[in-house]
Amino acid sequence: MDDFVDEVRWLFEAPLELRQLMLMSGVLGEEYKEKLQSSDISMLPSYQHTLPTGKEKGDFLALDVGGSTLRIALVRLAGEEPGVDKLQTKRIRTFAIDRVIRDLQGREFFDWMADRIAETLTYNNRTHSTQNAKLPMGLAWSFPIEQTSQRSGRILAMGKGFRALQGVEGQDLTTLIMTSCQRKNLNVTLKAIVNDSSATLLAQAYLDPRTRISLILGTGTNSAIYLPTSLLGRSKLLSRPAQWTETPPPHLVINTEMSMFGGRTLPQTRWDKILNSTHPLPDFQPLEYKSTGRYLGEIVRLILLEASESTAFFSQTFPPSLLDPYTLETTTLAAFEADSSHDLHIASAVFQASHPLLKGLCPSVADLRLVRTVSRFVTTRAAAFIACALHALWKLRTEAEGLGFERECEARVTVACNGGVVEKFPGFRRRVQGVLDGLCGVSCGGDGDAGRRNWDGEGGPGGEGVGMIELKIATGESCVSGAGVAVACADAEG
Ligand code: BGC
């Protein structure tokens, strides 16, 4: 049994040495540069060439289509009005996106969305108010889109088990949504579409002017970044009006689609290989398959399954429900991470509620500890890989802007974070921050020690890289409120 645990430990921990992570970050940086030159699925430029000033005002209907929920809210931007919250997200309604909804194809999915919008308008007494001006609407979309204007974009490949793309690939997302809304006679007009990573960046930048990068880490992962346009290859702006290629704006918000990177450098264990080869889109999102809410539980499940077959763990007691793929939820792992009791009885109750053993048996304390140990290996590696991906982005920006790597300089940025894993998984954000501090420490000429201390949870006295990147949970419902900010920015453009 110990041999098995030692092997898993080695496979997951060996690549996490700071020197190794630095190398991975270097390769990721090269991959980013290549895809900024040419790729039609990642490093996708938006039309957003300035960050919000914080003065924008207005009321908007905002939608956030996430991996497991659709959120609809009224968003109010109060600008610099004294005494009121600058960014208000009101009357938010959340609709679960379960397997049945994920299976809806093409128009069916957009009709389902329109029904939920109708429901929300009825709830807010705003239905079919044809005598009024149309309600301006913004959309945060948690999948790649090729933007064709602030308010339109071609729908691209969708991960996370969604089938909405079937039959409509490459079509205009605004037309698809508006056609469904018009069929229901809804008095709304879609004025801005943004990827959810850009929405979070815009929402937090509206409140905190040091925000330059976002991190989404929930069901999926992604990052948007405000970068000099000079980093983009010609082909990236070719389909835009002439002024974009003749006098491009100095900066743009780029949806990196970070989840799709890492295929060349992130090491794979045999369990990652099983996950990848049985996935409907193998190799599509190497980073995502190792780090997000949709996959962390599955990697742990695959390891536990092997343990039950080849060691004395779970002998005769492997929960039958865990034989099926994707049955171990990341929230169950979080319960193990949060339980500091000696016998893990709190986590055990959570585990057994979803995964009862046969004949009323209970898992042994050794089995429960195995779940926690394996979960720690898998989530610690995930945090380190996410940190590598962010460090590579930060370095790219710092170099492209011609900034120095010293402390107290403009290279310091806030990363606006959103998503269940980074917000709620015990210790996850602290681990990402610790590795980032270590990596930035090395970039700033140190040995990365301070970060390593933070990573180990002891807290460091501060070091070269500490504070260069600050991971901050974005305020409020940043994806949905960011969709509102995007409409305000589009309005300001005229
Ligand atoms: C999608 C991105 C999205 C991210 C976070 C990824 O799977 O490709 O577009 O931003 O998940 O929701």
Short mmCIF file of C-alpha atoms and ligand atoms in Angstrom, two decimals:
data_model
loop_
_atom_site.label_atom_id
_atom_site.label_comp_id
_atom_site.label_asym_id
_atom_site.label_seq_id
_atom_site.Cartn_x
_atom_site.Cartn_y
_atom_site.Cartn_z
CA MET A 1 0.00 0.00 0.00
CA ASP A 2 2.83 2.35 0.93
CA ASP A 3 4.57 1.62 -2.37
CA PHE A 4 1.49 2.70 -4.25
CA VAL A 5 1.20 5.97 -2.32
CA ASP A 6 4.92 6.63 -2.77
CA GLU A 7 4.65 6.12 -6.50
CA VAL A 8 1.66 8.46 -6.78
CA ARG A 9 3.50 11.03 -4.65
CA TRP A 10 6.56 10.82 -6.87
CA LEU A 11 4.59 11.10 -10.10
CA PHE A 12 2.72 14.17 -8.88
CA GLU A 13 5.39 15.93 -6.84
CA ALA A 14 8.59 15.39 -8.81
CA PRO A 15 7.65 17.88 -11.55
CA LEU A 16 6.88 20.59 -8.99
CA GLU A 17 10.41 21.58 -8.14
CA LEU A 18 10.79 25.30 -8.73
CA ARG A 19 13.45 24.82 -11.39
CA GLN A 20 11.19 22.44 -13.31
CA LEU A 21 8.24 24.80 -13.01
CA MET A 22 10.38 27.64 -14.32
CA LEU A 23 11.22 25.51 -17.38
CA MET A 24 7.54 24.71 -17.92
CA SER A 25 6.68 28.39 -17.65
CA GLY A 26 9.34 29.11 -20.29
CA VAL A 27 7.83 26.60 -22.73
CA LEU A 28 4.33 27.93 -22.04
CA GLY A 29 5.61 31.44 -22.80
CA GLU A 30 6.92 30.23 -26.17
CA GLU A 31 3.60 28.55 -26.92
CA TYR A 32 1.78 31.80 -26.08
CA LYS A 33 3.99 33.77 -28.47
CA GLU A 34 3.35 31.30 -31.29
CA LYS A 35 -0.40 31.37 -30.85
CA LEU A 36 -0.40 35.17 -30.63
CA GLN A 37 1.06 35.06 -34.13
CA SER A 38 -1.44 32.61 -35.55
CA SER A 39 -4.20 30.50 -34.11
CA ASP A 40 -7.90 30.70 -34.68
CA ILE A 41 -8.82 29.00 -31.40
CA SER A 42 -6.55 30.59 -28.79
CA MET A 43 -5.05 34.04 -28.07
CA LEU A 44 -8.26 35.54 -29.42
CA PRO A 45 -8.25 39.34 -29.62
CA SER A 46 -11.37 41.13 -28.44
CA TYR A 47 -12.53 44.54 -29.67
CA GLN A 48 -11.88 45.95 -26.22
CA HIS A 49 -8.89 48.26 -26.60
CA THR A 50 -9.16 50.24 -23.38
CA LEU A 51 -9.89 49.14 -19.87
CA PRO A 52 -12.89 50.76 -18.17
CA THR A 53 -12.21 54.14 -16.58
CA GLY A 54 -14.46 53.47 -13.60
CA LYS A 55 -16.71 56.39 -14.66
CA GLU A 56 -19.04 54.42 -16.91
CA LYS A 57 -22.71 54.43 -15.86
CA GLY A 58 -25.89 52.61 -16.77
CA ASP A 59 -28.33 49.76 -16.17
CA PHE A 60 -28.01 46.54 -18.09
CA LEU A 61 -29.36 43.03 -18.27
CA ALA A 62 -26.38 40.72 -17.97
CA LEU A 63 -26.06 37.02 -18.74
CA ASP A 64 -23.31 34.62 -17.81
CA VAL A 65 -23.34 31.22 -19.50
CA GLY A 66 -20.96 29.18 -17.35
CA GLY A 67 -20.06 25.49 -17.34
CA SER A 68 -22.67 24.54 -14.78
CA THR A 69 -24.94 27.58 -14.38
CA LEU A 70 -26.63 30.32 -16.35
CA ARG A 71 -26.82 33.52 -14.35
CA ILE A 72 -28.99 36.46 -15.28
CA ALA A 73 -28.95 39.73 -13.37
CA LEU A 74 -29.59 43.43 -13.57
CA VAL A 75 -26.29 45.24 -13.38
CA ARG A 76 -26.00 48.89 -12.38
CA LEU A 77 -22.82 50.85 -12.92
CA ALA A 78 -22.89 53.94 -10.73
CA GLY A 79 -19.63 55.49 -11.94
CA GLU A 80 -18.26 57.95 -9.43
CA GLU A 81 -21.61 58.75 -7.80
CA PRO A 82 -20.76 59.34 -4.15
CA GLY A 83 -22.15 57.10 -1.42
CA VAL A 84 -23.33 54.22 -3.59
CA ASP A 85 -21.72 50.93 -4.60
CA LYS A 86 -19.97 51.48 -7.91
CA LEU A 87 -20.90 48.09 -9.34
CA GLN A 88 -24.19 46.55 -8.30
CA THR A 89 -25.47 43.15 -9.36
CA LYS A 90 -29.14 42.94 -8.52
CA ARG A 91 -31.89 40.37 -8.67
CA ILE A 92 -29.51 37.70 -9.80
CA ARG A 93 -31.15 34.46 -10.89
CA THR A 94 -29.23 31.24 -11.26
CA PHE A 95 -30.31 28.33 -13.46
CA ALA A 96 -28.47 25.01 -13.24
CA ILE A 97 -27.00 23.65 -16.44
CA ASP A 98 -27.17 19.91 -15.96
CA ARG A 99 -26.47 17.11 -18.38
CA VAL A 100 -29.89 17.48 -20.05
CA ILE A 101 -29.16 21.15 -20.85
CA ARG A 102 -25.58 20.42 -21.89
CA ASP A 103 -26.99 17.87 -24.35
CA LEU A 104 -29.26 20.42 -26.08
CA GLN A 105 -28.12 20.92 -29.65
CA GLY A 106 -27.90 24.14 -31.63
CA ARG A 107 -31.13 26.14 -31.58
CA GLU A 108 -32.57 24.08 -28.72
CA PHE A 109 -29.92 25.46 -26.41
CA PHE A 110 -30.54 29.09 -27.45
CA ASP A 111 -34.30 28.61 -27.08
CA TRP A 112 -33.66 27.33 -23.55
CA MET A 113 -31.62 30.47 -22.85
CA ALA A 114 -34.36 32.70 -24.24
CA ASP A 115 -36.91 30.96 -22.01
CA ARG A 116 -34.77 31.70 -18.97
CA ILE A 117 -34.39 35.35 -20.04
CA ALA A 118 -38.17 35.55 -20.47
CA GLU A 119 -38.66 34.07 -17.01
CA THR A 120 -36.28 36.61 -15.49
CA LEU A 121 -37.97 39.52 -17.24
CA THR A 122 -41.37 38.33 -16.01
CA TYR A 123 -39.95 38.00 -12.52
CA ASN A 124 -38.68 41.56 -12.76
CA ASN A 125 -41.85 42.87 -14.48
CA ARG A 126 -39.89 43.80 -17.58
CA THR A 127 -41.52 41.46 -20.13
CA HIS A 128 -42.35 42.61 -23.64
CA SER A 129 -42.17 46.27 -22.61
CA THR A 130 -42.45 47.32 -26.23
CA GLN A 131 -43.38 50.86 -25.29
CA ASN A 132 -39.95 51.25 -23.70
CA ALA A 133 -36.58 51.26 -25.35
CA LYS A 134 -35.10 47.80 -25.71
CA LEU A 135 -33.25 46.60 -22.63
CA PRO A 136 -29.51 46.54 -23.41
CA MET A 137 -28.04 43.14 -22.71
CA GLY A 138 -24.47 41.87 -22.27
CA LEU A 139 -23.31 38.28 -22.41
CA ALA A 140 -20.37 36.54 -20.76
CA TRP A 141 -19.76 33.29 -22.66
CA SER A 142 -17.54 30.64 -21.09
CA PHE A 143 -16.33 29.20 -24.39
CA PRO A 144 -14.08 30.48 -27.15
CA ILE A 145 -15.55 32.97 -29.64
CA GLU A 146 -13.99 34.68 -32.61
CA GLN A 147 -15.15 38.25 -32.09
CA THR A 148 -16.35 40.04 -35.20
CA SER A 149 -17.37 43.22 -33.33
CA GLN A 150 -18.08 44.22 -29.71
CA ARG A 151 -21.53 42.73 -30.10
CA SER A 152 -20.95 39.73 -32.31
CA GLY A 153 -18.72 36.74 -32.69
CA ARG A 154 -18.49 33.36 -34.32
CA ILE A 155 -19.18 30.43 -32.03
CA LEU A 156 -16.20 28.03 -31.78
CA ALA A 157 -15.51 24.62 -30.24
CA MET A 158 -17.20 24.07 -26.88
CA GLY A 159 -15.67 21.90 -24.15
CA LYS A 160 -17.21 21.06 -20.74
CA GLY A 161 -19.51 18.44 -22.27
CA PHE A 162 -21.74 20.95 -24.14
CA ARG A 163 -23.40 20.01 -27.44
CA ALA A 164 -24.89 23.41 -28.30
CA LEU A 165 -22.38 23.78 -31.13
CA GLN A 166 -23.91 20.94 -33.15
CA GLY A 167 -25.16 22.30 -36.44
CA VAL A 168 -24.25 25.93 -35.70
CA GLU A 169 -20.44 25.92 -35.62
CA GLY A 170 -18.98 29.18 -36.91
CA GLN A 171 -22.38 30.94 -36.85
CA ASP A 172 -22.88 34.32 -35.26
CA LEU A 173 -23.63 33.96 -31.56
CA THR A 174 -25.62 37.20 -31.35
CA THR A 175 -27.87 36.14 -34.22
CA LEU A 176 -28.44 32.75 -32.62
CA ILE A 177 -29.41 34.28 -29.27
CA MET A 178 -31.40 37.18 -30.70
CA THR A 179 -33.35 34.90 -33.08
CA SER A 180 -34.47 32.84 -30.10
CA CYS A 181 -35.30 36.00 -28.10
CA GLN A 182 -37.24 37.53 -31.00
CA ARG A 183 -39.26 34.37 -31.48
CA LYS A 184 -40.43 34.90 -27.92
CA ASN A 185 -40.97 38.58 -28.55
CA LEU A 186 -38.53 39.63 -25.84
CA ASN A 187 -37.72 43.29 -25.78
CA VAL A 188 -33.97 42.98 -25.37
CA THR A 189 -31.00 43.79 -27.55
CA LEU A 190 -27.63 42.10 -27.23
CA LYS A 191 -25.01 44.85 -27.25
CA ALA A 192 -21.85 43.13 -26.09
CA ILE A 193 -20.43 39.64 -26.02
CA VAL A 194 -17.31 38.78 -24.08
CA ASN A 195 -15.61 35.63 -22.97
CA ASP A 196 -16.09 35.09 -19.22
CA SER A 197 -12.36 35.67 -18.63
CA SER A 198 -12.62 39.11 -20.27
CA ALA A 199 -15.80 39.84 -18.30
CA THR A 200 -13.98 39.21 -15.02
CA LEU A 201 -11.04 41.35 -16.14
CA LEU A 202 -13.37 44.22 -17.07
CA ALA A 203 -15.44 44.00 -13.87
CA GLN A 204 -12.40 44.09 -11.61
CA ALA A 205 -10.59 46.73 -13.70
CA TYR A 206 -13.72 48.92 -13.28
CA LEU A 207 -13.03 48.80 -9.53
CA ASP A 208 -9.25 48.32 -9.30
CA PRO A 209 -7.10 50.09 -11.92
CA ARG A 210 -4.14 47.78 -11.34
CA THR A 211 -6.01 44.81 -12.82
CA ARG A 212 -4.37 43.56 -16.01
CA ILE A 213 -5.02 39.81 -15.94
CA SER A 214 -7.92 37.57 -14.93
CA LEU A 215 -8.07 33.95 -13.88
CA ILE A 216 -11.17 31.82 -14.21
CA LEU A 217 -10.84 28.54 -12.37
CA GLY A 218 -14.07 26.67 -11.86
CA THR A 219 -15.54 24.04 -14.16
CA GLY A 220 -13.02 25.30 -16.73
CA THR A 221 -10.04 27.59 -16.70
CA ASN A 222 -8.95 30.62 -18.67
CA SER A 223 -7.25 33.95 -18.44
CA ALA A 224 -7.70 37.27 -20.20
CA ILE A 225 -4.89 39.78 -20.37
CA TYR A 226 -4.47 43.38 -21.50
CA LEU A 227 -1.53 43.25 -23.90
CA PRO A 228 0.25 45.44 -26.44
CA THR A 229 -1.30 44.84 -29.87
CA SER A 230 2.23 44.64 -31.34
CA LEU A 231 2.41 41.07 -30.00
CA LEU A 232 -0.30 39.94 -32.44
CA GLY A 233 0.48 38.48 -35.84
CA ARG A 234 -1.09 40.17 -38.89
CA SER A 235 -3.52 37.32 -39.49
CA LYS A 236 -5.18 37.97 -36.13
CA LEU A 237 -6.75 41.27 -37.23
CA LEU A 238 -7.02 40.61 -40.95
CA SER A 239 -10.79 40.22 -41.07
CA ARG A 240 -11.36 43.56 -39.28
CA PRO A 241 -12.08 46.93 -40.87
CA ALA A 242 -9.00 48.53 -42.49
CA GLN A 243 -8.28 50.94 -39.64
CA TRP A 244 -7.53 47.96 -37.39
CA THR A 245 -4.60 46.92 -39.54
CA GLU A 246 -3.56 50.44 -40.61
CA THR A 247 -3.58 52.06 -37.19
CA PRO A 248 -4.21 49.36 -34.63
CA PRO A 249 -4.93 50.49 -31.06
CA PRO A 250 -1.90 50.18 -28.77
CA HIS A 251 -3.50 47.59 -26.50
CA LEU A 252 -6.22 44.95 -26.59
CA VAL A 253 -7.89 42.59 -24.17
CA ILE A 254 -6.92 39.10 -25.33
CA ASN A 255 -8.84 35.96 -24.43
CA THR A 256 -5.91 33.57 -24.10
CA GLU A 257 -7.92 30.32 -23.91
CA MET A 258 -5.17 29.30 -21.51
CA SER A 259 -6.81 25.89 -20.95
CA MET A 260 -5.60 24.81 -24.40
CA PHE A 261 -1.90 25.26 -23.59
CA GLY A 262 0.58 22.94 -21.97
CA GLY A 263 0.37 19.99 -24.37
CA ARG A 264 4.11 20.31 -24.99
CA THR A 265 5.32 20.68 -21.46
CA LEU A 266 2.94 19.58 -18.70
CA PRO A 267 3.94 16.06 -17.64
CA GLN A 268 1.23 13.42 -17.80
CA THR A 269 0.73 10.51 -15.43
CA ARG A 270 -0.89 7.31 -16.64
CA TRP A 271 -4.20 8.54 -15.15
CA ASP A 272 -4.01 11.79 -17.14
CA LYS A 273 -3.47 9.67 -20.23
CA ILE A 274 -6.58 7.59 -19.51
CA LEU A 275 -8.64 10.74 -18.94
CA ASN A 276 -7.36 12.28 -22.16
CA SER A 277 -7.80 9.24 -24.36
CA THR A 278 -11.38 8.62 -23.18
CA HIS A 279 -12.36 12.29 -23.49
CA PRO A 280 -14.65 13.32 -26.39
CA LEU A 281 -12.07 16.01 -27.27
CA PRO A 282 -8.66 14.43 -26.57
CA ASP A 283 -5.73 16.89 -26.39
CA PHE A 284 -8.08 19.88 -26.70
CA GLN A 285 -7.41 21.43 -23.27
CA PRO A 286 -4.29 19.92 -21.65
CA LEU A 287 -4.14 22.44 -18.79
CA GLU A 288 -7.88 22.23 -18.10
CA TYR A 289 -7.82 18.41 -17.96
CA LYS A 290 -5.32 18.63 -15.08
CA SER A 291 -6.62 21.53 -13.06
CA THR A 292 -10.32 22.30 -13.06
CA GLY A 293 -13.46 21.40 -11.19
CA ARG A 294 -14.64 19.19 -14.00
CA TYR A 295 -11.52 17.00 -13.94
CA LEU A 296 -9.85 17.02 -10.49
CA GLY A 297 -12.36 14.53 -9.10
CA GLU A 298 -12.00 12.32 -12.16
CA ILE A 299 -8.20 12.09 -11.86
CA VAL A 300 -8.56 11.18 -8.17
CA ARG A 301 -11.25 8.61 -9.06
CA LEU A 302 -9.00 6.93 -11.62
CA ILE A 303 -6.18 6.65 -9.05
CA LEU A 304 -8.52 5.28 -6.37
CA LEU A 305 -9.91 2.76 -8.84
CA GLU A 306 -6.42 1.47 -9.56
CA ALA A 307 -5.66 1.36 -5.83
CA SER A 308 -8.77 -0.73 -5.24
CA GLU A 309 -7.73 -3.18 -7.97
CA SER A 310 -4.05 -3.52 -7.18
CA THR A 311 -3.59 -2.79 -3.45
CA ALA A 312 -5.33 -3.58 -0.18
CA PHE A 313 -7.06 -0.19 -0.17
CA PHE A 314 -10.84 -0.38 -0.45
CA SER A 315 -10.53 -4.14 -0.39
CA GLN A 316 -13.97 -5.46 -1.36
CA THR A 317 -15.45 -2.07 -0.50
CA PHE A 318 -15.01 0.19 -3.50
CA PRO A 319 -18.23 2.19 -3.84
CA PRO A 320 -20.03 0.87 -6.96
CA SER A 321 -21.09 4.41 -7.93
CA LEU A 322 -17.42 5.32 -8.41
CA LEU A 323 -17.00 2.77 -11.17
CA ASP A 324 -18.57 5.24 -13.60
CA PRO A 325 -16.52 8.11 -15.05
CA TYR A 326 -16.95 11.63 -13.65
CA THR A 327 -18.80 10.52 -10.55
CA LEU A 328 -16.39 11.92 -7.96
CA GLU A 329 -17.18 15.60 -7.53
CA THR A 330 -14.47 18.13 -6.77
CA THR A 331 -16.70 19.40 -3.95
CA THR A 332 -16.29 15.99 -2.28
CA LEU A 333 -12.50 16.40 -2.46
CA ALA A 334 -12.94 19.84 -0.88
CA ALA A 335 -14.69 18.18 2.08
CA PHE A 336 -11.63 15.97 2.61
CA GLU A 337 -9.33 18.97 2.37
CA ALA A 338 -11.38 20.89 4.93
CA ASP A 339 -11.68 18.06 7.47
CA SER A 340 -8.94 18.24 10.08
CA SER A 341 -10.41 15.53 12.32
CA HIS A 342 -8.22 12.53 13.08
CA ASP A 343 -10.62 9.99 11.57
CA LEU A 344 -11.98 12.24 8.79
CA HIS A 345 -15.54 11.58 9.96
CA ILE A 346 -16.95 14.80 8.43
CA ALA A 347 -15.51 14.04 5.00
CA SER A 348 -16.56 10.43 5.40
CA ALA A 349 -20.20 11.47 5.79
CA VAL A 350 -20.01 13.63 2.65
CA PHE A 351 -18.31 10.81 0.73
CA GLN A 352 -20.77 8.13 1.81
CA ALA A 353 -23.79 10.32 1.08
CA SER A 354 -22.85 10.23 -2.62
CA HIS A 355 -20.94 6.95 -2.68
CA PRO A 356 -22.41 4.38 -0.28
CA LEU A 357 -20.54 1.11 0.03
CA LEU A 358 -22.29 -2.20 -0.51
CA LYS A 359 -24.02 -3.92 2.42
CA GLY A 360 -23.88 -0.82 4.59
CA LEU A 361 -20.09 -1.12 5.05
CA CYS A 362 -18.03 1.95 5.91
CA PRO A 363 -14.69 2.96 4.43
CA SER A 364 -11.77 2.42 6.79
CA VAL A 365 -9.79 5.37 8.12
CA ALA A 366 -6.87 4.21 5.93
CA ASP A 367 -9.13 4.37 2.85
CA LEU A 368 -10.36 7.83 3.81
CA ARG A 369 -6.81 9.03 4.34
CA LEU A 370 -5.90 7.68 0.93
CA VAL A 371 -8.64 9.78 -0.63
CA ARG A 372 -7.30 12.86 1.13
CA THR A 373 -3.67 12.14 0.27
CA VAL A 374 -4.40 11.53 -3.39
CA SER A 375 -6.63 14.59 -3.54
CA ARG A 376 -3.80 16.70 -2.07
CA PHE A 377 -1.33 15.42 -4.69
CA VAL A 378 -3.72 16.13 -7.54
CA THR A 379 -4.84 19.58 -6.36
CA THR A 380 -1.33 20.71 -5.38
CA ARG A 381 -0.10 19.85 -8.86
CA ALA A 382 -3.09 21.66 -10.36
CA ALA A 383 -2.28 24.80 -8.36
CA ALA A 384 1.35 24.67 -9.48
CA PHE A 385 0.43 24.26 -13.16
CA ILE A 386 -2.02 27.16 -12.98
CA ALA A 387 0.70 29.27 -11.34
CA CYS A 388 3.12 28.37 -14.17
CA ALA A 389 0.58 29.39 -16.80
CA LEU A 390 -0.06 32.73 -15.05
CA HIS A 391 3.63 33.39 -14.48
CA ALA A 392 4.31 32.88 -18.19
CA LEU A 393 1.56 35.40 -19.03
CA TRP A 394 2.85 37.94 -16.53
CA LYS A 395 6.40 37.58 -17.90
CA LEU A 396 5.15 37.99 -21.46
CA ARG A 397 3.39 41.22 -20.54
CA THR A 398 6.24 42.55 -18.44
CA GLU A 399 8.70 42.05 -21.30
CA ALA A 400 6.34 43.31 -24.01
CA GLU A 401 5.64 46.49 -22.04
CA GLY A 402 9.38 46.98 -21.52
CA LEU A 403 8.93 46.97 -17.75
CA GLY A 404 11.70 46.05 -15.34
CA PHE A 405 11.46 43.00 -13.12
CA GLU A 406 12.27 44.92 -9.91
CA ARG A 407 9.86 45.21 -7.02
CA GLU A 408 7.63 48.28 -6.68
CA CYS A 409 7.47 48.67 -10.44
CA GLU A 410 4.68 48.63 -12.98
CA ALA A 411 5.19 44.93 -13.45
CA ARG A 412 3.06 44.50 -10.33
CA VAL A 413 -0.43 43.44 -11.31
CA THR A 414 -3.69 42.34 -9.81
CA VAL A 415 -5.10 39.10 -11.20
CA ALA A 416 -8.89 39.11 -10.88
CA CYS A 417 -9.97 35.61 -9.88
CA ASN A 418 -13.34 33.97 -10.33
CA GLY A 419 -14.62 30.41 -10.14
CA GLY A 420 -15.49 27.71 -7.63
CA VAL A 421 -12.03 26.12 -7.40
CA VAL A 422 -10.01 29.28 -6.89
CA GLU A 423 -12.65 30.83 -4.63
CA LYS A 424 -13.82 27.91 -2.55
CA PHE A 425 -11.45 24.93 -2.66
CA PRO A 426 -9.65 25.03 0.71
CA GLY A 427 -6.12 26.39 0.35
CA PHE A 428 -6.12 26.42 -3.45
CA ARG A 429 -5.61 30.12 -4.05
CA ARG A 430 -2.93 30.28 -1.35
CA ARG A 431 -1.05 27.47 -3.09
CA VAL A 432 -1.23 29.19 -6.50
CA GLN A 433 -0.08 32.44 -4.89
CA GLY A 434 2.83 30.70 -3.15
CA VAL A 435 4.11 29.10 -6.36
CA LEU A 436 3.66 32.39 -8.23
CA ASP A 437 5.68 34.24 -5.59
CA GLY A 438 8.41 31.64 -5.99
CA LEU A 439 8.43 31.88 -9.80
CA CYS A 440 8.33 35.68 -9.79
CA GLY A 441 11.14 35.59 -7.23
CA VAL A 442 13.30 33.70 -9.70
CA SER A 443 12.34 36.10 -12.53
CA CYS A 444 13.31 38.97 -10.25
CA GLY A 445 16.75 37.49 -9.65
CA GLY A 446 16.15 35.65 -6.37
CA ASP A 447 15.97 31.97 -5.52
CA GLY A 448 12.20 31.82 -5.07
CA ASP A 449 12.47 30.82 -1.44
CA ALA A 450 9.79 33.14 -0.12
CA GLY A 451 7.25 31.63 -2.45
CA ARG A 452 8.21 28.13 -1.49
CA ARG A 453 7.66 29.01 2.18
CA ASN A 454 4.21 30.42 1.39
CA TRP A 455 3.39 27.41 -0.70
CA ASP A 456 4.17 25.14 2.21
CA GLY A 457 1.69 27.16 4.20
CA GLU A 458 4.19 28.63 6.64
CA GLY A 459 4.01 32.14 5.30
CA GLY A 460 7.16 33.91 4.18
CA PRO A 461 8.76 37.11 5.37
CA GLY A 462 8.57 38.47 1.82
CA GLY A 463 11.01 37.98 -0.99
CA GLU A 464 11.89 39.15 -4.45
CA GLY A 465 8.77 37.92 -6.17
CA VAL A 466 6.24 38.47 -3.41
CA GLY A 467 3.59 40.98 -4.38
CA MET A 468 4.47 41.10 -8.10
CA ILE A 469 1.24 39.30 -8.82
CA GLU A 470 -1.64 39.56 -6.41
CA LEU A 471 -4.42 37.05 -6.85
CA LYS A 472 -7.59 38.80 -5.75
CA ILE A 473 -11.05 37.29 -5.73
CA ALA A 474 -12.99 39.53 -8.10
CA THR A 475 -15.72 41.48 -6.36
CA GLY A 476 -19.28 40.19 -6.58
CA GLU A 477 -20.47 38.13 -9.49
CA SER A 478 -17.71 39.33 -11.78
CA CYS A 479 -18.63 37.31 -14.88
CA VAL A 480 -22.17 38.58 -14.91
CA SER A 481 -21.29 42.13 -13.82
CA GLY A 482 -18.42 42.19 -16.34
CA ALA A 483 -20.95 41.53 -19.10
CA GLY A 484 -22.65 44.76 -17.93
CA VAL A 485 -19.34 46.64 -17.92
CA ALA A 486 -18.72 45.38 -21.47
CA VAL A 487 -22.01 46.95 -22.64
CA ALA A 488 -21.06 50.24 -21.00
CA CYS A 489 -17.67 50.17 -22.72
CA ALA A 490 -19.31 49.37 -26.07
CA ASP A 491 -21.72 52.29 -25.54
CA ALA A 492 -18.80 54.61 -24.78
CA GLU A 493 -17.26 53.60 -28.14
CA GLY A 494 -20.52 54.64 -29.79
C1 BGC B 1 -13.27 27.70 -22.16
C2 BGC B 1 -13.00 29.18 -21.99
C3 BGC B 1 -13.59 29.66 -20.66
C4 BGC B 1 -13.05 28.82 -19.53
C5 BGC B 1 -13.57 29.25 -18.17
C6 BGC B 1 -12.76 26.95 -20.93
O1 BGC B 1 -13.12 25.60 -21.03
O2 BGC B 1 -12.62 27.23 -23.31
O3 BGC B 1 -13.56 29.93 -23.07
O4 BGC B 1 -13.26 31.01 -20.49
O5 BGC B 1 -13.35 27.47 -19.73
O6 BGC B 1 -14.96 29.21 -18.10
#
